[in-house]
Amino acid sequence: MYRNGVQGRYKQTMDSYDASESTPRQSTSSRPEDYFIGATFLQKRLESVRKQTSFVPTPPRRKIPHCSLLQEDVDLQKVAFLLHKQWTLYSLTPLYKFSYSNLKEYSRLLNAFIVAEKQKGLAVEVGEDFNIKVIFSTLLGIKGTQRDPEAFLVQILSKSQLPSENRESKVLWTGWFCCIFGDSLLETVSEDFTCLPLFLANGTESNTAIIGTWFQKTFDCYFSPLAINAFNLSWMAAMWTACKMDHYVATTEFLWSVPCSPQSLDISYAIHPEDAKALWDSVHKTPGEVTQEEVDLFMDCLYSHFHRHFKIHLSATRLVRVSTSVASAHTDGKIKILCHKYLIGVLAYLTELAIFQIE
Amino acid sequence: MSVLRPLDKLPSLNTATILLVGIEDALLQQLADSMLKEDCASELKVHLAKSLPLPSSVNRPRIDLIVFVINLHSKYSLQNTEESLRHVDASFFLGKVCFLATGAGRESHCSIHRHTVVKLAHTYQSPLLYCDLEVEAFRATMAQRLVRMLQVCAGHVPGVSALNLLSLLRSSEGPSLEDM
């Protein structure tokens, strides 16, 4: 069980997942049962804390993101609005007493809160409409396994003043919560909590802050911005280059930041996506898995090629942005997903980073 | 191709020499300054190098402790360290080599996984220290620690040898590391 300090944790969660399958959770449990389940949760949390390392405990191998595989396939129509938009990433601790049946209630409460926040300090007439409508809705199909909670979406729409038939609501702000393959977190929380560790927001910062405050007050959770370090960006680059694509919509591009005074220098390196895929294929050995050595080798090839031409050691700089036909990610925690086929795969990796940050 | 050997020169009287190897000039210089400020009974000599092998033309005293400084923000510094390790004789690794990882504080800037550095230190059976050399307070503490280690490695502390110190510093990470 403890063969490898890093792999140990990964393997342990797999084992505990199997164990919990055999003991199905009951909705009404007697007192001793409660105590037993509580002890198991505490035990599991202690295990994960004990094995904690300062960085993402990367298992030496990882599966290449594949097409979504659940019963309800991700409908392109429904998720099309999630693609080609820049999302800011946050990690979110589990929500306490969140219920999917109360979504209308939550819409109403959040609406009132937003209106109150925006009009703070000014006299407000009761019942006045401030042209804002908040909608909570579930996103079906955005999950990794059946155990993952349903993803849900929050949108702020602006209603036009004119009471005519053809009024169009403009979307002011969108945010969605999801959890893909979040087993390691789901294991360790009790029934009252809903685990949706990944939060993606598109819209103004002020709206994000207001909505964040409401969620934090209502569900006793905590948001924190999710930054992606250079190590994880290079993993993303390798995994996304490994994805099989019918046609490439964008060139593969990397951006490095050179720390120098007075102003930092940015180096951008663009490769034809087919060349990048060819390079990856020559490096890649084991089918269906991506290892740390392959990622390092892939990046080293790019670095040495650049060094040969420009005599600059890119390995001494900091990778800041990776952009491929599948998705593009920036170190500040911004992501844009371009390909619906690999949506779940991209979200799975981000969920893992978010869970790691929470823990 | 000169290889550093621990016992190929005679020791000078009451002198302890440390060699800091790393690509970050500024950080090494600051660490060296902090070390020289420390109160020490023996005379301290601090040598800085970007990489090994050292040029053989220079006349230098016997080196008592080598510290490889690895910046976790830069893969290049890890590669440089790995290259330099080839020019160190095996008998140096009996307590006279130590790895110092800097930059762990700013996780968003890290491009090397901590596991890689831990594995490197384990392979070479040498202690791994963490310190953010950019922060004044941490640097001063680390300088103090290195000066004490250097005194032991130079044999200036009666009753404790470099090998004793190594077995004391060997962290008990448990069976997990042994299977690497």
mmCIF file of C-alpha atoms in Angstrom, chain A:
data_model
loop_
_atom_site.group_PDB
_atom_site.id
_atom_site.type_symbol
_atom_site.label_atom_id
_atom_site.label_comp_id
_atom_site.label_asym_id
_atom_site.label_seq_id
_atom_site.Cartn_x
_atom_site.Cartn_y
_atom_site.Cartn_z
ATOM 1 C CA MET A 1 0.000 0.000 0.000
ATOM 2 C CA TYR A 2 2.871 2.379 0.779
ATOM 3 C CA ARG A 3 5.119 1.399 -2.090
ATOM 4 C CA ASN A 4 5.684 4.878 -3.263
ATOM 5 C CA GLY A 5 5.036 8.061 -1.334
ATOM 6 C CA VAL A 6 3.473 9.682 -4.364
ATOM 7 C CA GLN A 7 1.809 6.732 -5.969
ATOM 8 C CA GLY A 8 0.688 5.569 -2.547
ATOM 9 C CA ARG A 9 -1.894 8.292 -2.230
ATOM 10 C CA TYR A 10 -3.253 7.731 -5.716
ATOM 11 C CA LYS A 11 -3.437 4.004 -5.187
ATOM 12 C CA GLN A 12 -4.974 4.423 -1.781
ATOM 13 C CA THR A 13 -7.899 6.395 -3.117
ATOM 14 C CA MET A 14 -8.483 3.750 -5.764
ATOM 15 C CA ASP A 15 -8.562 1.074 -3.063
ATOM 16 C CA SER A 16 -10.895 3.024 -0.824
ATOM 17 C CA TYR A 17 -13.187 3.654 -3.798
ATOM 18 C CA ASP A 18 -13.500 -0.081 -4.331
ATOM 19 C CA ALA A 19 -14.138 -0.667 -0.644
ATOM 20 C CA SER A 20 -16.956 1.846 -0.423
ATOM 21 C CA GLU A 21 -18.706 0.327 -3.431
ATOM 22 C CA SER A 22 -19.364 -2.825 -1.461
ATOM 23 C CA THR A 23 -21.008 -0.967 1.464
ATOM 24 C CA PRO A 24 -23.814 1.101 -0.029
ATOM 25 C CA ARG A 25 -24.720 4.230 1.889
ATOM 26 C CA GLN A 26 -28.131 4.174 3.488
ATOM 27 C CA SER A 27 -30.315 7.222 3.693
ATOM 28 C CA THR A 28 -31.482 6.518 7.241
ATOM 29 C CA SER A 29 -28.701 5.282 9.445
ATOM 30 C CA SER A 30 -28.775 4.287 13.082
ATOM 31 C CA ARG A 31 -26.589 5.826 15.723
ATOM 32 C CA PRO A 32 -23.694 3.350 15.699
ATOM 33 C CA GLU A 33 -23.651 3.458 11.899
ATOM 34 C CA ASP A 34 -23.287 7.253 12.018
ATOM 35 C CA TYR A 35 -20.385 6.990 14.378
ATOM 36 C CA PHE A 36 -18.718 4.360 12.210
ATOM 37 C CA ILE A 37 -19.076 6.428 9.049
ATOM 38 C CA GLY A 38 -17.768 9.479 10.916
ATOM 39 C CA ALA A 39 -14.705 7.576 12.021
ATOM 40 C CA THR A 40 -14.003 6.397 8.494
ATOM 41 C CA PHE A 41 -14.209 9.929 7.163
ATOM 42 C CA LEU A 42 -11.849 11.185 9.821
ATOM 43 C CA GLN A 43 -9.493 8.327 9.144
ATOM 44 C CA LYS A 44 -9.471 9.062 5.468
ATOM 45 C CA ARG A 45 -8.857 12.750 6.035
ATOM 46 C CA LEU A 46 -5.962 11.920 8.320
ATOM 47 C CA GLU A 47 -4.499 9.635 5.689
ATOM 48 C CA SER A 48 -4.657 12.282 3.017
ATOM 49 C CA VAL A 49 -3.215 14.961 5.281
ATOM 50 C CA ARG A 50 -0.370 12.711 6.344
ATOM 51 C CA LYS A 51 0.607 12.087 2.756
ATOM 52 C CA GLN A 52 0.373 15.715 1.827
ATOM 53 C CA THR A 53 3.184 17.164 -0.229
ATOM 54 C CA SER A 54 3.682 20.781 -1.169
ATOM 55 C CA PHE A 55 2.900 20.304 -4.810
ATOM 56 C CA VAL A 56 0.462 18.297 -6.861
ATOM 57 C CA PRO A 57 1.337 14.717 -6.116
ATOM 58 C CA THR A 58 1.666 13.757 -9.729
ATOM 59 C CA PRO A 59 1.278 10.071 -10.218
ATOM 60 C CA PRO A 60 4.052 8.943 -12.537
ATOM 61 C CA ARG A 61 1.382 7.913 -15.043
ATOM 62 C CA ARG A 62 -1.836 9.541 -16.088
ATOM 63 C CA LYS A 63 -4.533 8.652 -18.589
ATOM 64 C CA ILE A 64 -4.778 10.704 -21.771
ATOM 65 C CA PRO A 65 -8.121 12.555 -21.810
ATOM 66 C CA HIS A 66 -10.607 10.627 -23.861
ATOM 67 C CA CYS A 67 -14.093 11.397 -25.116
ATOM 68 C CA SER A 68 -16.808 11.696 -22.514
ATOM 69 C CA LEU A 69 -18.177 8.350 -21.595
ATOM 70 C CA LEU A 70 -21.310 8.639 -19.478
ATOM 71 C CA GLN A 71 -24.798 7.520 -20.350
ATOM 72 C CA GLU A 72 -25.911 11.012 -21.117
ATOM 73 C CA ASP A 73 -23.397 12.133 -23.651
ATOM 74 C CA VAL A 74 -22.367 15.723 -23.525
ATOM 75 C CA ASP A 75 -24.751 17.377 -25.932
ATOM 76 C CA LEU A 76 -22.888 19.755 -28.168
ATOM 77 C CA GLN A 77 -25.816 22.166 -28.284
ATOM 78 C CA LYS A 78 -25.991 22.460 -24.536
ATOM 79 C CA VAL A 79 -22.303 22.945 -23.911
ATOM 80 C CA ALA A 80 -21.472 25.012 -26.975
ATOM 81 C CA PHE A 81 -21.712 28.152 -24.888
ATOM 82 C CA LEU A 82 -18.980 26.826 -22.594
ATOM 83 C CA LEU A 83 -16.464 26.663 -25.394
ATOM 84 C CA HIS A 84 -14.486 29.521 -26.876
ATOM 85 C CA LYS A 85 -14.923 31.627 -23.780
ATOM 86 C CA GLN A 86 -12.231 32.651 -21.358
ATOM 87 C CA TRP A 87 -12.950 31.329 -17.861
ATOM 88 C CA THR A 88 -11.250 32.377 -14.656
ATOM 89 C CA LEU A 89 -10.631 29.440 -12.361
ATOM 90 C CA TYR A 90 -11.338 29.150 -8.664
ATOM 91 C CA SER A 91 -11.230 26.250 -6.288
ATOM 92 C CA LEU A 92 -14.200 25.844 -3.996
ATOM 93 C CA THR A 93 -14.558 23.948 -0.730
ATOM 94 C CA PRO A 94 -17.619 21.684 -0.402
ATOM 95 C CA LEU A 95 -20.998 23.406 -0.133
ATOM 96 C CA TYR A 96 -22.970 22.763 3.024
ATOM 97 C CA LYS A 97 -26.654 21.814 2.653
ATOM 98 C CA PHE A 98 -26.893 22.660 -1.016
ATOM 99 C CA SER A 99 -29.907 21.115 -2.694
ATOM 100 C CA TYR A 100 -30.577 20.767 -6.406
ATOM 101 C CA SER A 101 -34.336 21.040 -5.819
ATOM 102 C CA ASN A 102 -34.059 24.557 -4.407
ATOM 103 C CA LEU A 103 -32.540 26.158 -7.454
ATOM 104 C CA LYS A 104 -35.458 28.529 -7.981
ATOM 105 C CA GLU A 105 -35.253 29.652 -4.393
ATOM 106 C CA TYR A 106 -31.534 30.276 -4.756
ATOM 107 C CA SER A 107 -32.138 32.320 -7.920
ATOM 108 C CA ARG A 108 -34.523 34.535 -6.016
ATOM 109 C CA LEU A 109 -32.237 34.982 -3.039
ATOM 110 C CA LEU A 110 -29.198 35.706 -5.132
ATOM 111 C CA ASN A 111 -31.157 38.176 -7.207
ATOM 112 C CA ALA A 112 -32.199 40.065 -4.079
ATOM 113 C CA PHE A 113 -28.643 39.991 -2.760
ATOM 114 C CA ILE A 114 -27.139 41.338 -5.953
ATOM 115 C CA VAL A 115 -29.693 44.108 -6.123
ATOM 116 C CA ALA A 116 -29.030 45.007 -2.491
ATOM 117 C CA GLU A 117 -25.257 45.030 -3.020
ATOM 118 C CA LYS A 118 -25.442 47.175 -6.098
ATOM 119 C CA GLN A 119 -27.685 49.687 -4.422
ATOM 120 C CA LYS A 120 -25.843 49.843 -1.151
ATOM 121 C CA GLY A 121 -26.140 53.211 0.429
ATOM 122 C CA LEU A 122 -28.896 54.442 -1.850
ATOM 123 C CA ALA A 123 -32.611 54.521 -1.117
ATOM 124 C CA VAL A 124 -34.374 51.520 -2.566
ATOM 125 C CA GLU A 125 -38.027 51.155 -3.421
ATOM 126 C CA VAL A 126 -39.451 47.826 -2.409
ATOM 127 C CA GLY A 127 -40.406 45.678 -5.336
ATOM 128 C CA GLU A 128 -38.510 47.675 -7.908
ATOM 129 C CA ASP A 129 -36.953 45.735 -10.672
ATOM 130 C CA PHE A 130 -33.346 46.379 -11.462
ATOM 131 C CA ASN A 131 -33.194 44.727 -14.823
ATOM 132 C CA ILE A 132 -31.301 41.761 -13.553
ATOM 133 C CA LYS A 133 -32.423 38.187 -13.631
ATOM 134 C CA VAL A 134 -30.489 35.374 -12.026
ATOM 135 C CA ILE A 135 -30.899 31.858 -13.296
ATOM 136 C CA PHE A 136 -29.623 28.669 -11.698
ATOM 137 C CA SER A 137 -29.694 25.597 -13.892
ATOM 138 C CA THR A 138 -28.091 22.184 -13.888
ATOM 139 C CA LEU A 139 -25.656 21.153 -16.566
ATOM 140 C CA LEU A 140 -26.306 17.557 -17.440
ATOM 141 C CA GLY A 141 -23.510 15.323 -18.505
ATOM 142 C CA ILE A 142 -20.621 17.328 -17.109
ATOM 143 C CA LYS A 143 -19.284 14.741 -14.742
ATOM 144 C CA GLY A 144 -16.670 12.046 -14.753
ATOM 145 C CA THR A 145 -18.318 9.151 -12.927
ATOM 146 C CA GLN A 146 -21.828 8.579 -11.633
ATOM 147 C CA ARG A 147 -20.691 9.561 -8.153
ATOM 148 C CA ASP A 148 -19.752 13.071 -9.174
ATOM 149 C CA PRO A 149 -22.399 15.644 -8.274
ATOM 150 C CA GLU A 150 -24.232 17.359 -11.104
ATOM 151 C CA ALA A 151 -22.647 20.496 -12.433
ATOM 152 C CA PHE A 152 -24.759 23.611 -12.229
ATOM 153 C CA LEU A 153 -24.701 26.966 -13.876
ATOM 154 C CA VAL A 154 -25.465 30.468 -12.634
ATOM 155 C CA GLN A 155 -26.200 33.215 -15.095
ATOM 156 C CA ILE A 156 -26.974 36.865 -14.639
ATOM 157 C CA LEU A 157 -29.083 38.215 -17.456
ATOM 158 C CA SER A 158 -30.096 41.760 -18.053
ATOM 159 C CA LYS A 159 -33.744 42.334 -18.823
ATOM 160 C CA SER A 160 -34.547 45.159 -21.091
ATOM 161 C CA GLN A 161 -36.780 47.961 -19.812
ATOM 162 C CA LEU A 162 -39.250 47.790 -22.670
ATOM 163 C CA PRO A 163 -42.223 45.601 -21.859
ATOM 164 C CA SER A 164 -42.525 44.528 -25.458
ATOM 165 C CA GLU A 165 -42.533 40.989 -26.780
ATOM 166 C CA ASN A 166 -39.165 40.979 -28.464
ATOM 167 C CA ARG A 167 -36.937 41.717 -25.503
ATOM 168 C CA GLU A 168 -33.690 39.882 -25.484
ATOM 169 C CA SER A 169 -31.793 39.107 -22.340
ATOM 170 C CA LYS A 170 -28.138 39.750 -22.549
ATOM 171 C CA VAL A 171 -25.924 37.527 -20.493
ATOM 172 C CA LEU A 172 -23.879 39.687 -18.149
ATOM 173 C CA TRP A 173 -22.116 37.072 -16.143
ATOM 174 C CA THR A 174 -21.796 33.306 -16.244
ATOM 175 C CA GLY A 175 -20.360 30.953 -13.667
ATOM 176 C CA TRP A 176 -20.477 27.219 -13.388
ATOM 177 C CA PHE A 177 -19.528 24.665 -10.777
ATOM 178 C CA CYS A 178 -18.428 21.167 -11.610
ATOM 179 C CA CYS A 179 -16.649 18.111 -10.334
ATOM 180 C CA ILE A 180 -15.012 15.599 -12.655
ATOM 181 C CA PHE A 181 -13.582 12.411 -11.126
ATOM 182 C CA GLY A 182 -13.519 14.034 -7.725
ATOM 183 C CA ASP A 183 -13.357 10.724 -5.882
ATOM 184 C CA SER A 184 -10.534 11.678 -3.553
ATOM 185 C CA LEU A 185 -12.617 14.551 -2.190
ATOM 186 C CA LEU A 186 -15.968 12.765 -2.261
ATOM 187 C CA GLU A 187 -14.511 10.049 -0.065
ATOM 188 C CA THR A 188 -13.708 12.391 2.741
ATOM 189 C CA VAL A 189 -16.845 14.496 3.172
ATOM 190 C CA SER A 190 -20.117 13.612 4.812
ATOM 191 C CA GLU A 191 -23.588 13.513 3.287
ATOM 192 C CA ASP A 192 -24.510 17.118 3.989
ATOM 193 C CA PHE A 193 -21.838 18.470 1.726
ATOM 194 C CA THR A 194 -21.912 18.799 -2.046
ATOM 195 C CA CYS A 195 -18.473 18.693 -3.590
ATOM 196 C CA LEU A 196 -18.052 20.850 -6.623
ATOM 197 C CA PRO A 197 -14.441 21.919 -6.305
ATOM 198 C CA LEU A 198 -14.019 23.629 -9.662
ATOM 199 C CA PHE A 199 -15.619 26.983 -10.307
ATOM 200 C CA LEU A 200 -15.288 28.812 -13.639
ATOM 201 C CA ALA A 201 -16.404 32.409 -14.069
ATOM 202 C CA ASN A 202 -16.777 34.682 -17.053
ATOM 203 C CA GLY A 203 -17.741 38.278 -16.547
ATOM 204 C CA THR A 204 -16.737 41.292 -14.517
ATOM 205 C CA GLU A 205 -14.690 40.890 -11.357
ATOM 206 C CA SER A 206 -17.200 42.820 -9.274
ATOM 207 C CA ASN A 207 -20.000 40.417 -10.148
ATOM 208 C CA THR A 208 -17.766 37.455 -9.396
ATOM 209 C CA ALA A 209 -16.956 38.944 -6.004
ATOM 210 C CA ILE A 210 -20.627 39.600 -5.146
ATOM 211 C CA ILE A 211 -21.700 36.116 -6.125
ATOM 212 C CA GLY A 212 -18.739 34.626 -4.295
ATOM 213 C CA THR A 213 -19.748 36.452 -1.138
ATOM 214 C CA TRP A 214 -23.332 35.177 -1.385
ATOM 215 C CA PHE A 215 -22.214 31.572 -1.835
ATOM 216 C CA GLN A 216 -19.740 31.865 1.014
ATOM 217 C CA LYS A 217 -22.423 33.216 3.325
ATOM 218 C CA THR A 218 -25.137 30.805 2.281
ATOM 219 C CA PHE A 219 -23.226 27.546 2.020
ATOM 220 C CA ASP A 220 -20.233 28.118 4.317
ATOM 221 C CA CYS A 221 -17.701 27.479 1.595
ATOM 222 C CA TYR A 222 -14.578 29.274 0.466
ATOM 223 C CA PHE A 223 -13.383 30.359 -2.954
ATOM 224 C CA SER A 224 -9.761 30.810 -3.801
ATOM 225 C CA PRO A 225 -8.231 31.646 -7.153
ATOM 226 C CA LEU A 226 -6.616 28.678 -8.814
ATOM 227 C CA ALA A 227 -3.209 29.446 -10.246
ATOM 228 C CA ILE A 228 -1.537 26.947 -12.556
ATOM 229 C CA ASN A 229 2.203 26.606 -12.166
ATOM 230 C CA ALA A 230 4.693 25.937 -14.937
ATOM 231 C CA PHE A 231 4.962 22.275 -14.028
ATOM 232 C CA ASN A 232 1.239 21.707 -14.542
ATOM 233 C CA LEU A 233 1.197 23.809 -17.685
ATOM 234 C CA SER A 234 3.806 21.559 -19.262
ATOM 235 C CA TRP A 235 1.692 18.521 -18.335
ATOM 236 C CA MET A 236 -1.296 20.150 -19.967
ATOM 237 C CA ALA A 237 0.737 20.910 -23.074
ATOM 238 C CA ALA A 238 1.809 17.291 -23.380
ATOM 239 C CA MET A 239 -1.648 15.846 -22.678
ATOM 240 C CA TRP A 240 -3.429 18.161 -25.090
ATOM 241 C CA THR A 241 -0.868 17.629 -27.841
ATOM 242 C CA ALA A 242 -1.407 13.919 -27.379
ATOM 243 C CA CYS A 243 -5.120 14.226 -28.142
ATOM 244 C CA LYS A 244 -6.149 12.957 -31.528
ATOM 245 C CA MET A 245 -7.831 15.670 -33.531
ATOM 246 C CA ASP A 246 -9.496 15.479 -36.925
ATOM 247 C CA HIS A 247 -8.500 18.954 -37.824
ATOM 248 C CA TYR A 248 -6.564 21.562 -35.957
ATOM 249 C CA VAL A 249 -8.162 24.908 -35.352
ATOM 250 C CA ALA A 250 -5.226 26.704 -33.794
ATOM 251 C CA THR A 251 -1.455 26.585 -33.784
ATOM 252 C CA THR A 252 0.269 25.215 -30.737
ATOM 253 C CA GLU A 253 1.777 28.134 -28.927
ATOM 254 C CA PHE A 254 3.818 28.571 -25.773
ATOM 255 C CA LEU A 255 4.621 31.748 -23.922
ATOM 256 C CA TRP A 256 7.500 32.113 -21.501
ATOM 257 C CA SER A 257 8.262 34.970 -19.193
ATOM 258 C CA VAL A 258 11.895 35.830 -18.641
ATOM 259 C CA PRO A 259 12.560 37.408 -15.269
ATOM 260 C CA CYS A 260 14.801 40.321 -15.967
ATOM 261 C CA SER A 261 14.894 43.930 -14.949
ATOM 262 C CA PRO A 262 13.503 46.485 -15.551
ATOM 263 C CA GLN A 263 10.706 44.885 -17.539
ATOM 264 C CA SER A 264 10.153 41.188 -18.002
ATOM 265 C CA LEU A 265 10.617 39.809 -21.456
ATOM 266 C CA ASP A 266 8.099 37.480 -23.070
ATOM 267 C CA ILE A 267 9.104 34.767 -25.480
ATOM 268 C CA SER A 268 6.463 33.250 -27.684
ATOM 269 C CA TYR A 269 7.034 30.018 -29.545
ATOM 270 C CA ALA A 270 4.514 28.807 -32.101
ATOM 271 C CA ILE A 271 4.574 25.355 -33.671
ATOM 272 C CA HIS A 272 2.425 23.852 -36.336
ATOM 273 C CA PRO A 273 0.066 21.507 -34.474
ATOM 274 C CA GLU A 274 0.819 18.546 -36.707
ATOM 275 C CA ASP A 275 4.528 18.944 -36.050
ATOM 276 C CA ALA A 276 3.853 19.056 -32.322
ATOM 277 C CA LYS A 277 1.783 15.879 -32.595
ATOM 278 C CA ALA A 278 4.549 14.204 -34.605
ATOM 279 C CA LEU A 279 7.076 15.152 -31.936
ATOM 280 C CA TRP A 280 4.807 13.780 -29.251
ATOM 281 C CA ASP A 281 4.293 10.530 -31.125
ATOM 282 C CA SER A 282 8.022 10.009 -31.373
ATOM 283 C CA VAL A 283 8.410 10.558 -27.628
ATOM 284 C CA HIS A 284 5.377 8.610 -26.518
ATOM 285 C CA LYS A 285 5.920 4.957 -25.660
ATOM 286 C CA THR A 286 3.103 3.485 -23.605
ATOM 287 C CA PRO A 287 -0.309 3.654 -25.250
ATOM 288 C CA GLY A 288 -3.103 5.197 -23.199
ATOM 289 C CA GLU A 289 -0.812 6.675 -20.559
ATOM 290 C CA VAL A 290 1.339 9.725 -20.185
ATOM 291 C CA THR A 291 4.403 9.543 -17.950
ATOM 292 C CA GLN A 292 6.543 12.225 -16.341
ATOM 293 C CA GLU A 293 9.552 11.198 -18.447
ATOM 294 C CA GLU A 294 7.612 11.645 -21.683
ATOM 295 C CA VAL A 295 6.432 15.101 -20.650
ATOM 296 C CA ASP A 296 9.979 16.115 -19.683
ATOM 297 C CA LEU A 297 11.379 14.741 -22.921
ATOM 298 C CA PHE A 298 8.751 16.526 -25.002
ATOM 299 C CA MET A 299 9.511 19.854 -23.369
ATOM 300 C CA ASP A 300 13.266 19.259 -23.512
ATOM 301 C CA CYS A 301 13.040 18.713 -27.258
ATOM 302 C CA LEU A 302 11.356 22.075 -27.652
ATOM 303 C CA TYR A 303 13.892 23.743 -25.368
ATOM 304 C CA SER A 304 16.911 22.293 -27.144
ATOM 305 C CA HIS A 305 15.519 23.201 -30.550
ATOM 306 C CA PHE A 306 15.057 26.767 -29.401
ATOM 307 C CA HIS A 307 18.514 26.833 -27.829
ATOM 308 C CA ARG A 308 20.120 25.612 -31.029
ATOM 309 C CA HIS A 309 18.650 28.516 -32.961
ATOM 310 C CA PHE A 310 18.656 31.332 -30.455
ATOM 311 C CA LYS A 311 21.128 30.274 -27.756
ATOM 312 C CA ILE A 312 18.550 30.991 -25.066
ATOM 313 C CA HIS A 313 17.883 28.466 -22.327
ATOM 314 C CA LEU A 314 14.105 28.363 -22.132
ATOM 315 C CA SER A 315 14.367 25.995 -19.186
ATOM 316 C CA ALA A 316 15.631 28.929 -17.111
ATOM 317 C CA THR A 317 12.469 30.903 -17.815
ATOM 318 C CA ARG A 318 8.945 30.458 -16.602
ATOM 319 C CA LEU A 319 6.229 28.904 -18.737
ATOM 320 C CA VAL A 320 3.274 31.227 -18.546
ATOM 321 C CA ARG A 321 0.814 30.225 -21.247
ATOM 322 C CA VAL A 322 0.078 27.126 -23.283
ATOM 323 C CA SER A 323 -2.278 27.193 -26.214
ATOM 324 C CA THR A 324 -3.301 24.197 -28.296
ATOM 325 C CA SER A 325 -6.260 23.221 -30.459
ATOM 326 C CA VAL A 326 -7.841 21.490 -27.484
ATOM 327 C CA ALA A 327 -7.615 24.331 -24.984
ATOM 328 C CA SER A 328 -5.433 27.161 -23.837
ATOM 329 C CA ALA A 329 -4.368 27.903 -20.276
ATOM 330 C CA HIS A 330 -2.643 30.811 -18.584
ATOM 331 C CA THR A 331 -0.735 30.615 -15.326
ATOM 332 C CA ASP A 332 -3.029 33.176 -13.651
ATOM 333 C CA GLY A 333 -5.806 30.601 -13.755
ATOM 334 C CA LYS A 334 -7.491 31.426 -17.024
ATOM 335 C CA ILE A 335 -8.651 28.773 -19.395
ATOM 336 C CA LYS A 336 -10.360 28.616 -22.749
ATOM 337 C CA ILE A 337 -11.629 25.303 -24.044
ATOM 338 C CA LEU A 338 -11.871 24.940 -27.804
ATOM 339 C CA CYS A 339 -12.779 21.333 -28.382
ATOM 340 C CA HIS A 340 -15.964 19.764 -27.009
ATOM 341 C CA LYS A 341 -14.629 16.263 -27.512
ATOM 342 C CA TYR A 342 -12.016 16.699 -24.783
ATOM 343 C CA LEU A 343 -14.016 18.975 -22.499
ATOM 344 C CA ILE A 344 -14.320 16.343 -19.774
ATOM 345 C CA GLY A 345 -10.640 15.485 -19.984
ATOM 346 C CA VAL A 346 -9.559 19.102 -19.562
ATOM 347 C CA LEU A 347 -11.986 19.603 -16.679
ATOM 348 C CA ALA A 348 -10.771 16.402 -15.013
ATOM 349 C CA TYR A 349 -7.227 17.716 -14.772
ATOM 350 C CA LEU A 350 -8.434 21.103 -13.534
ATOM 351 C CA THR A 351 -10.623 19.401 -10.925
ATOM 352 C CA GLU A 352 -7.577 17.535 -9.695
ATOM 353 C CA LEU A 353 -5.639 20.793 -9.325
ATOM 354 C CA ALA A 354 -8.592 22.385 -7.529
ATOM 355 C CA ILE A 355 -8.941 19.465 -5.135
ATOM 356 C CA PHE A 356 -5.266 19.626 -4.424
ATOM 357 C CA GLN A 357 -5.500 23.310 -3.626
ATOM 358 C CA ILE A 358 -8.409 22.726 -1.257
ATOM 359 C CA GLU A 359 -6.532 20.055 0.567
#
